[in-house]
Short mmCIF file of C-alpha atoms and ligand atoms in Angstrom, two decimals:
data_model
loop_
_atom_site.label_atom_id
_atom_site.label_comp_id
_atom_site.label_asym_id
_atom_site.label_seq_id
_atom_site.Cartn_x
_atom_site.Cartn_y
_atom_site.Cartn_z
CA MET T 1 163.33 44.99 79.23
CA SER T 2 165.94 44.50 81.12
CA SER T 3 167.36 40.71 82.16
CA PHE T 4 170.50 39.49 83.69
CA VAL T 5 171.34 36.37 85.81
CA ILE T 6 172.79 36.53 89.30
CA LYS T 7 174.94 33.97 90.16
CA ILE T 8 176.21 33.25 93.56
CA PRO T 9 178.51 30.37 95.20
CA CYS T 10 177.94 28.35 97.87
CA SER T 11 180.20 28.47 100.90
CA SER T 12 181.58 25.81 103.43
CA ALA T 13 181.62 28.40 106.62
CA ASN T 14 184.00 27.66 109.95
CA ILE T 15 186.81 25.93 108.21
CA GLY T 16 188.66 24.23 110.83
CA PRO T 17 189.05 26.09 113.95
CA GLY T 18 187.16 29.28 112.45
CA PHE T 19 183.98 29.35 113.63
CA ASP T 20 181.51 32.52 112.46
CA VAL T 21 185.53 34.00 110.78
CA ILE T 22 186.68 31.95 108.29
CA GLY T 23 184.21 30.87 105.14
CA LEU T 24 185.35 29.20 101.34
CA ALA T 25 183.52 29.53 98.50
CA LEU T 26 182.97 27.12 96.37
CA SER T 27 181.95 26.07 93.00
CA LEU T 28 178.13 25.18 93.93
CA HIS T 29 176.22 27.92 92.76
CA LEU T 30 172.48 29.70 92.78
CA ASP T 31 171.47 31.37 89.38
CA LEU T 32 168.48 33.81 89.61
CA HIS T 33 167.67 34.45 86.23
CA VAL T 34 165.89 38.18 85.78
CA THR T 35 163.89 40.11 83.60
CA VAL T 36 162.25 43.15 84.28
CA GLU T 37 159.19 44.64 81.96
CA ALA T 38 158.69 48.25 81.72
CA LYS T 39 154.81 47.62 81.77
CA PRO T 40 152.34 50.55 83.47
CA SER T 41 150.80 48.53 86.15
CA SER T 42 151.07 44.76 87.45
CA GLN T 43 148.46 42.09 89.01
CA LEU T 44 151.60 39.94 90.66
CA PRO T 45 151.68 40.65 94.96
CA PHE T 46 154.69 43.33 94.87
CA ASN T 47 154.91 42.89 90.80
CA CYS T 48 157.11 40.21 91.13
CA ALA T 49 156.59 36.72 89.69
CA ILE T 50 158.91 33.63 90.73
CA THR T 51 159.77 30.25 89.23
CA TYR T 52 161.84 27.74 91.21
CA GLU T 53 164.18 25.10 89.71
CA ASP T 54 165.28 22.43 92.61
CA GLN T 55 168.38 20.68 91.37
CA SER T 56 169.62 20.09 95.12
CA LYS T 57 166.52 17.38 95.51
CA SER T 58 165.87 18.55 98.56
CA VAL T 59 162.82 17.75 99.96
CA GLU T 60 161.67 21.26 100.97
CA GLN T 61 158.83 22.89 98.99
CA ILE T 62 160.32 26.54 99.12
CA SER T 63 157.95 29.07 98.66
CA LEU T 64 156.50 31.27 95.25
CA ASP T 65 155.26 33.89 97.31
CA PRO T 66 157.65 37.55 97.02
CA GLU T 67 156.73 38.11 100.67
CA VAL T 68 157.82 34.53 101.58
CA ASN T 69 160.85 33.37 99.78
CA LEU T 70 163.74 34.12 101.03
CA ILE T 71 165.27 35.81 98.23
CA THR T 72 162.68 38.07 97.12
CA ARG T 73 161.88 38.81 100.90
CA VAL T 74 165.30 40.13 101.41
CA ALA T 75 165.30 41.56 98.23
CA LEU T 76 161.81 43.46 99.46
CA TYR T 77 164.26 44.71 102.96
CA VAL T 78 166.61 46.16 100.77
CA LEU T 79 164.45 47.87 98.38
CA ARG T 80 162.55 49.39 101.06
CA CYS T 81 165.11 50.78 103.00
CA HIS T 82 165.46 52.65 99.93
CA ASP T 83 161.64 53.47 100.17
CA GLN T 84 160.96 51.22 96.96
CA ARG T 85 157.90 49.54 98.15
CA ALA T 86 157.94 46.70 95.75
CA PHE T 87 159.77 45.34 92.97
CA PRO T 88 159.67 47.68 89.75
CA VAL T 89 156.24 46.83 87.23
CA GLU T 90 156.91 43.76 86.61
CA THR T 91 159.71 41.10 88.01
CA LYS T 92 160.21 37.48 86.74
CA VAL T 93 162.72 35.88 88.77
CA HIS T 94 163.77 32.20 88.17
CA ILE T 95 165.96 29.95 91.01
CA VAL T 96 167.85 27.55 89.80
CA ASN T 97 169.27 26.06 93.22
CA PRO T 98 171.79 23.15 93.13
CA ILE T 99 172.87 23.73 96.80
CA PRO T 100 171.13 21.32 99.30
CA LEU T 101 168.90 22.70 101.92
CA GLY T 102 170.32 22.73 105.58
CA ARG T 103 173.22 21.02 104.44
CA GLY T 104 176.26 22.97 105.89
CA LEU T 105 176.79 24.41 102.28
CA GLY T 106 175.37 27.87 103.23
CA SER T 107 172.35 27.47 101.36
CA SER T 108 170.81 30.25 103.30
CA GLY T 109 173.46 32.30 103.39
CA THR T 110 173.78 32.19 99.40
CA ALA T 111 169.99 32.93 99.39
CA VAL T 112 170.35 36.26 101.68
CA VAL T 113 172.90 37.25 99.48
CA ALA T 114 171.51 36.77 96.23
CA GLY T 115 168.19 38.74 97.91
CA VAL T 116 170.43 41.28 98.71
CA MET T 117 171.77 41.45 94.96
CA LEU T 118 168.30 41.30 93.54
CA GLY T 119 167.15 44.23 95.47
CA ASN T 120 170.51 46.04 94.49
CA GLU T 121 170.12 45.20 91.06
CA VAL T 122 166.13 46.00 89.91
CA GLY T 123 166.12 49.26 92.19
CA LYS T 124 169.32 50.44 90.72
CA LEU T 125 170.19 51.07 94.27
CA GLY T 126 174.42 51.09 92.93
CA LEU T 127 175.15 50.00 96.61
CA SER T 128 178.86 48.60 97.09
CA LYS T 129 179.30 44.71 97.97
CA GLU T 130 180.74 46.45 101.53
CA ARG T 131 177.43 47.90 102.02
CA LEU T 132 175.52 44.82 101.28
CA LEU T 133 177.23 42.98 103.77
CA ASP T 134 176.05 45.31 106.12
CA PHE T 135 172.23 44.28 105.01
CA CYS T 136 173.35 40.63 104.57
CA LEU T 137 174.71 40.70 108.53
CA MET T 138 171.02 42.27 109.81
CA ILE T 139 169.56 38.94 108.58
CA GLU T 140 172.36 36.28 109.00
CA ARG T 141 174.13 37.58 111.98
CA HIS T 142 177.24 35.60 110.82
CA PRO T 143 179.62 36.87 108.34
CA ASP T 144 181.30 34.06 107.43
CA ASN T 145 179.26 32.19 104.94
CA VAL T 146 177.82 35.21 104.22
CA ALA T 147 181.21 37.21 102.77
CA ALA T 148 182.46 33.95 101.64
CA SER T 149 179.58 33.72 98.72
CA LEU T 150 179.39 37.82 98.30
CA PHE T 151 183.33 38.23 97.73
CA GLY T 152 184.65 34.76 96.70
CA GLY T 153 187.42 33.32 98.05
CA PHE T 154 188.19 31.80 100.92
CA VAL T 155 188.43 34.68 103.53
CA GLY T 156 188.37 35.87 107.08
CA THR T 157 185.65 38.18 108.49
CA TYR T 158 185.45 39.96 111.67
CA LEU T 159 182.56 42.36 113.01
CA ASN T 160 183.18 45.98 113.93
CA GLU T 161 183.15 47.86 117.23
CA LEU T 162 180.33 49.74 116.83
CA LYS T 163 179.50 53.15 117.99
CA PRO T 164 177.27 52.99 121.23
CA GLU T 165 174.59 53.99 119.41
CA ASP T 166 175.08 51.53 116.63
CA VAL T 167 175.21 48.74 119.18
CA ALA T 168 172.04 49.22 119.74
CA ARG T 169 170.50 48.89 116.54
CA LYS T 170 172.67 45.88 115.41
CA GLU T 171 170.61 43.72 117.90
CA ILE T 172 167.39 44.72 116.21
CA PRO T 173 165.15 41.65 116.29
CA LEU T 174 164.97 39.84 112.62
CA SER T 175 161.48 39.83 112.91
CA GLU T 176 161.94 43.73 112.37
CA VAL T 177 163.82 43.43 109.61
CA LEU T 178 161.73 40.80 107.96
CA PRO T 179 158.39 41.41 109.20
CA ALA T 180 156.08 38.38 109.25
CA PRO T 181 154.59 38.26 105.51
CA ALA T 182 150.93 40.47 105.99
CA GLY T 183 148.83 38.69 103.23
CA GLY T 184 150.11 40.73 100.43
CA VAL T 185 149.30 43.85 102.31
CA ASP T 186 152.66 46.29 102.30
CA THR T 187 152.01 47.95 105.70
CA GLY T 188 154.08 51.13 104.35
CA ILE T 189 156.47 50.30 107.66
CA ARG T 190 160.39 51.54 106.35
CA PRO T 191 162.44 48.80 108.05
CA PRO T 192 165.46 49.07 109.96
CA ALA T 193 168.32 50.06 107.52
CA PRO T 194 172.03 48.57 108.99
CA PRO T 195 174.04 50.51 110.38
CA MET T 196 177.66 51.62 108.50
CA ALA T 197 180.10 48.81 108.06
CA ILE T 198 179.33 45.96 110.61
CA GLY T 199 181.24 42.96 108.77
CA HIS T 200 185.02 43.38 107.54
CA TYR T 201 186.75 40.55 105.63
CA ARG T 202 189.95 39.82 104.12
CA LYS T 203 191.19 37.10 101.35
CA PHE T 204 193.84 34.81 102.05
CA ASN T 205 195.55 32.61 99.54
CA TRP T 206 194.73 29.34 98.83
CA ALA T 207 197.59 26.96 97.21
CA PRO T 208 195.84 25.55 93.37
CA GLU T 209 196.88 22.21 94.24
CA ILE T 210 194.15 22.03 97.06
CA LYS T 211 190.75 20.56 96.27
CA ALA T 212 187.62 20.39 98.47
CA ILE T 213 185.49 17.16 98.60
CA ALA T 214 181.88 17.48 99.94
CA ILE T 215 180.69 14.76 101.55
CA ILE T 216 176.70 15.56 101.92
CA PRO T 217 174.91 13.24 104.08
CA ASN T 218 170.80 12.85 103.47
CA PHE T 219 169.47 14.40 106.43
CA VAL T 220 169.12 18.06 107.63
CA VAL T 221 170.37 19.82 110.49
CA PRO T 222 169.13 23.44 110.57
CA THR T 223 171.45 26.10 111.37
CA ALA T 224 169.37 27.04 114.21
CA ASN T 225 169.24 24.00 115.68
CA ALA T 226 173.35 23.47 115.73
CA ARG T 227 173.80 26.85 117.07
CA ASN T 228 171.49 25.64 120.03
CA VAL T 229 173.53 23.32 121.17
CA LEU T 230 176.98 25.37 121.52
CA PRO T 231 177.47 26.31 125.08
CA GLU T 232 177.57 30.36 126.09
CA THR T 233 181.22 29.74 127.54
CA TYR T 234 184.48 27.95 126.62
CA SER T 235 187.30 27.39 128.76
CA ARG T 236 190.72 29.02 128.14
CA ALA T 237 192.11 26.54 127.45
CA ASP T 238 190.14 25.63 124.48
CA VAL T 239 189.66 29.09 123.24
CA VAL T 240 193.59 29.09 123.47
CA PHE T 241 193.26 26.08 121.49
CA ASN T 242 191.57 27.36 118.23
CA LEU T 243 192.99 30.98 118.33
CA GLN T 244 196.77 28.77 118.43
CA ARG T 245 195.72 26.36 115.25
CA ALA T 246 193.55 29.99 113.24
CA ALA T 247 196.68 31.45 113.69
CA LEU T 248 198.12 28.89 111.34
CA LEU T 249 195.27 28.25 109.16
CA PRO T 250 195.48 30.92 106.05
CA ALA T 251 199.55 30.20 105.96
CA ALA T 252 198.94 26.64 106.09
CA LEU T 253 196.00 26.53 103.26
CA GLY T 254 198.26 29.17 101.39
CA SER T 255 201.41 27.47 100.74
CA SER T 256 201.94 25.78 97.63
CA PRO T 257 202.89 22.59 97.96
CA PRO T 258 200.73 22.09 100.68
CA ASP T 259 201.91 20.35 104.25
CA PRO T 260 199.72 17.72 105.64
CA ASP T 261 200.55 17.68 108.70
CA MET T 262 200.70 21.12 109.10
CA ILE T 263 196.82 21.18 107.60
CA PHE T 264 195.99 18.66 109.71
CA LEU T 265 196.94 20.00 112.79
CA ALA T 266 195.40 23.82 111.53
CA MET T 267 192.00 22.47 111.03
CA GLN T 268 191.41 21.29 114.63
CA ASP T 269 188.46 22.37 116.53
CA LYS T 270 187.40 22.56 119.87
CA VAL T 271 184.93 25.24 119.75
CA HIS T 272 181.96 24.46 117.95
CA GLN T 273 182.83 20.52 116.77
CA PRO T 274 182.87 18.79 119.90
CA TYR T 275 178.95 19.81 120.64
CA ARG T 276 177.30 19.31 117.10
CA LYS T 277 178.92 15.27 117.15
CA THR T 278 175.19 15.13 118.98
CA LEU T 279 173.93 16.06 115.60
CA ILE T 280 175.75 14.23 113.24
CA PRO T 281 175.46 10.33 114.11
CA GLY T 282 179.49 8.94 112.95
CA LEU T 283 180.86 12.66 112.77
CA THR T 284 183.51 11.67 116.10
CA GLU T 285 184.73 8.55 114.54
CA ILE T 286 185.11 10.26 110.90
CA LEU T 287 187.45 12.94 112.46
CA GLN T 288 189.14 10.72 114.81
CA PHE T 289 190.15 7.93 111.79
CA MET T 290 190.84 9.90 108.65
CA THR T 291 193.94 11.64 108.85
CA PRO T 292 197.42 11.94 106.39
CA ALA T 293 198.64 9.07 108.11
CA THR T 294 196.26 6.83 107.28
CA GLN T 295 194.41 8.49 104.04
CA PRO T 296 196.50 9.49 101.19
CA GLY T 297 195.98 12.51 99.61
CA LEU T 298 194.34 13.65 102.72
CA LEU T 299 195.27 17.13 103.65
CA GLY T 300 192.38 18.28 106.57
CA ILE T 301 188.88 17.66 107.84
CA CYS T 302 185.86 19.88 109.15
CA LEU T 303 182.51 20.08 109.49
CA SER T 304 181.04 22.15 106.95
CA GLY T 305 179.16 25.49 108.32
CA ALA T 306 176.99 24.08 110.62
CA GLY T 307 176.71 20.16 109.19
CA PRO T 308 176.02 17.55 108.71
CA THR T 309 178.09 17.90 105.73
CA ILE T 310 181.85 16.82 106.05
CA LEU T 311 184.23 19.00 104.27
CA ALA T 312 187.36 16.90 103.26
CA LEU T 313 190.35 18.58 101.83
CA ALA T 314 192.87 17.42 99.58
CA THR T 315 194.66 16.86 96.63
CA ASP T 316 194.17 13.82 94.77
CA ARG T 317 192.55 10.15 95.34
CA PHE T 318 189.21 11.85 95.64
CA THR T 319 186.77 9.41 95.28
CA GLU T 320 188.86 6.96 97.90
CA ILE T 321 188.32 10.07 100.62
CA ALA T 322 184.63 9.90 100.36
CA ASP T 323 184.19 6.30 99.71
CA ARG T 324 185.42 6.02 103.41
CA ILE T 325 183.46 8.19 104.84
CA ILE T 326 180.45 7.59 102.94
CA ALA T 327 180.79 3.94 104.40
CA GLN T 328 181.40 5.53 107.41
CA PHE T 329 177.89 7.23 107.41
CA ALA T 330 176.50 4.05 105.72
CA SER T 331 177.31 2.39 109.32
CA ASN T 332 175.08 4.39 110.88
CA ASP T 333 171.98 3.88 108.20
CA ILE T 334 172.33 7.25 106.48
CA SER T 335 173.18 7.58 102.35
CA CYS T 336 175.53 10.56 101.32
CA GLN T 337 175.89 12.36 97.67
CA TRP T 338 179.50 13.87 97.34
CA LYS T 339 180.81 16.69 95.07
CA LEU T 340 184.39 17.52 94.18
CA LEU T 341 184.40 21.17 94.57
CA GLU T 342 187.11 24.20 94.02
CA PRO T 343 187.12 27.86 95.48
CA ALA T 344 185.17 29.70 93.42
CA HIS T 345 187.35 33.31 93.44
CA ASP T 346 184.59 35.02 92.12
CA GLY T 347 182.10 35.51 94.77
CA ALA T 348 178.84 37.26 93.33
CA THR T 349 178.10 38.55 90.05
CA VAL T 350 175.44 40.19 87.64
CA THR T 351 175.99 39.61 84.30
CA TYR T 352 173.59 41.52 81.48
CA ASN T 353 172.54 39.85 78.30
N1 ADP Z 1 167.16 29.51 97.57
C1 ADP Z 1 166.74 29.42 98.33
N2 ADP Z 1 165.64 30.10 98.31
C2 ADP Z 1 165.04 30.04 99.13
N3 ADP Z 1 165.13 30.00 100.52
C3 ADP Z 1 166.22 29.10 100.70
C4 ADP Z 1 166.87 28.91 99.44
N4 ADP Z 1 167.87 28.18 100.13
C5 ADP Z 1 167.96 27.97 101.34
N5 ADP Z 1 166.61 28.66 101.88
C6 ADP Z 1 166.29 28.01 103.48
O1 ADP Z 1 167.39 28.54 104.10
C7 ADP Z 1 167.15 26.73 105.05
C8 ADP Z 1 168.32 26.62 104.95
O2 ADP Z 1 168.79 27.07 105.83
P1 ADP Z 1 169.67 26.67 107.13
O3 ADP Z 1 169.09 25.87 108.37
O4 ADP Z 1 171.23 28.07 107.25
O5 ADP Z 1 171.24 25.63 106.33
P2 ADP Z 1 172.35 25.99 105.28
O6 ADP Z 1 173.09 25.55 105.88
O7 ADP Z 1 172.19 25.14 104.15
O8 ADP Z 1 172.48 27.41 105.22
C9 ADP Z 1 165.89 26.35 103.96
O9 ADP Z 1 165.28 25.79 104.86
C10 ADP Z 1 165.31 27.52 103.31
O10 ADP Z 1 164.56 27.82 103.96
N1 LIG Z 2 179.26 29.90 111.52
C1 LIG Z 2 178.15 29.16 111.34
C2 LIG Z 2 177.78 28.91 109.79
C3 LIG Z 2 176.51 28.35 109.21
O1 LIG Z 2 176.54 27.96 108.25
P1 LIG Z 2 175.71 26.84 107.29
O2 LIG Z 2 176.16 26.92 105.90
O3 LIG Z 2 175.27 26.04 107.86
O4 LIG Z 2 174.71 28.10 107.29
C4 LIG Z 2 177.28 28.33 112.61
O5 LIG Z 2 178.29 27.74 112.40
O6 LIG Z 2 176.38 28.29 112.86
#
C-alpha cells in the first residue's frame, strides 16, 4: 500500500491591475489524503472512492462520483492522456477543503491543480510542475490562479505565443478535455493532450511585513458569470492605466519597508473591477473609502479573483480593517467571514507517509 498527502494553497488572482496575470498563493490549503492498495480487482467506479470533508461551510454539495468530481475528473484526464484508463486498483481519496467555493479564492483552480498532481502521482507519470501547468490550462484557461497554487508565492504569469499548429489545439473545447460523465462507462477515447509549454510564470519578491486579509461575503459569484460581464474591448487609456500600475506592482509589494501610498496606487484597476461591481453590492464604496489615508495599517485593496472576496493588504490593525469592510457589506444585508492569511511560498506539495 502507498499513502501520501497532496497539499495545495488557495489563490488570490488578479492582484490589483493584474487581471488574468498576477496571482498570490495564500495560507489556506486543500488537502488530499490518498491511499493506493494493490488489489487484484475493484468494484469501485474507475477504481476510486472519494470522501469529502467540508471545512468551508459552503452550501454546494461536492460530487463523490470520480467521473464528476472536479479533482478526480482532472486526474482521469491526465491519466487518460497517458493511456491509463482508470485509477490504480484501489485508490481512496479523502478531500479536506477549507476553501470557500465560488468566492474568488481560487477553489476551482486549486481543485484543478489537485487533480493534475493526483493524476501525476497515482499514474507514476513523473511530469514536471511546468508540464502540469499545461494540463491545468486546458481546463482553467487563465494562468494567474493555477500558477500561484502550483508554484506558490507571488507570481506574474503569461501564455506563450504558440506554434500555428498548437494555436488550434489550445482552442479545444472544454467538453473534449473533460467529456461529460458517461455514467461509469469508459468510452476509451484518448483526450487531447495540451500543447507543450503553454503557460509560464515568474516569482516576485514579497515584503515580509505584508499580510493579506480576506473578507469573504456569504454569497457566491461563479467565475464564469464574472467573466461574462467583462467587455470584449478596452479603451487605450484604460489599458495604459493598468499597464503603468502593473509595471509598478512587483517592486511596490517586494520592497521593505512597504510604502502604503505606492502600493495603493499600484493596486488600482480599470480592466475588471469596474464591471464586476454590478455583481458585488458595496464594492464601489469599499474601494472608495478604504485608503491608507483613511485607514492606518492599510496598504492596498482589490477584488480577490473574480470576487466577491475582498483582499486587503496591510501591516497591522487587521481586525479594524476587516470590521470596516464587513460593516459596509452589512449595510447591504450581506454577512461575511474574514481570515488573516500569509503568502504560501511552497505551492503544491506531495508528502509520502
Ligand atoms: N475541492 C473541490 N472539489 C470539487 N469541486 C470543486 C472544489 N473546489 C471547487 N470546486 C468546483 O469549482 C466551483 C467554483 O469555481 P469558481 O466559480 O471558479 O469559483 P472560485 O472563485 O472559488 O474558484 C465550485 O462550484 C465547484 O463546482
Ligand atoms: N483571472 C480570473 C481569476 C479567477 O479567479 P477565481 O479565484 O475567481 O477562480 C478571473 O478574474 O476571471
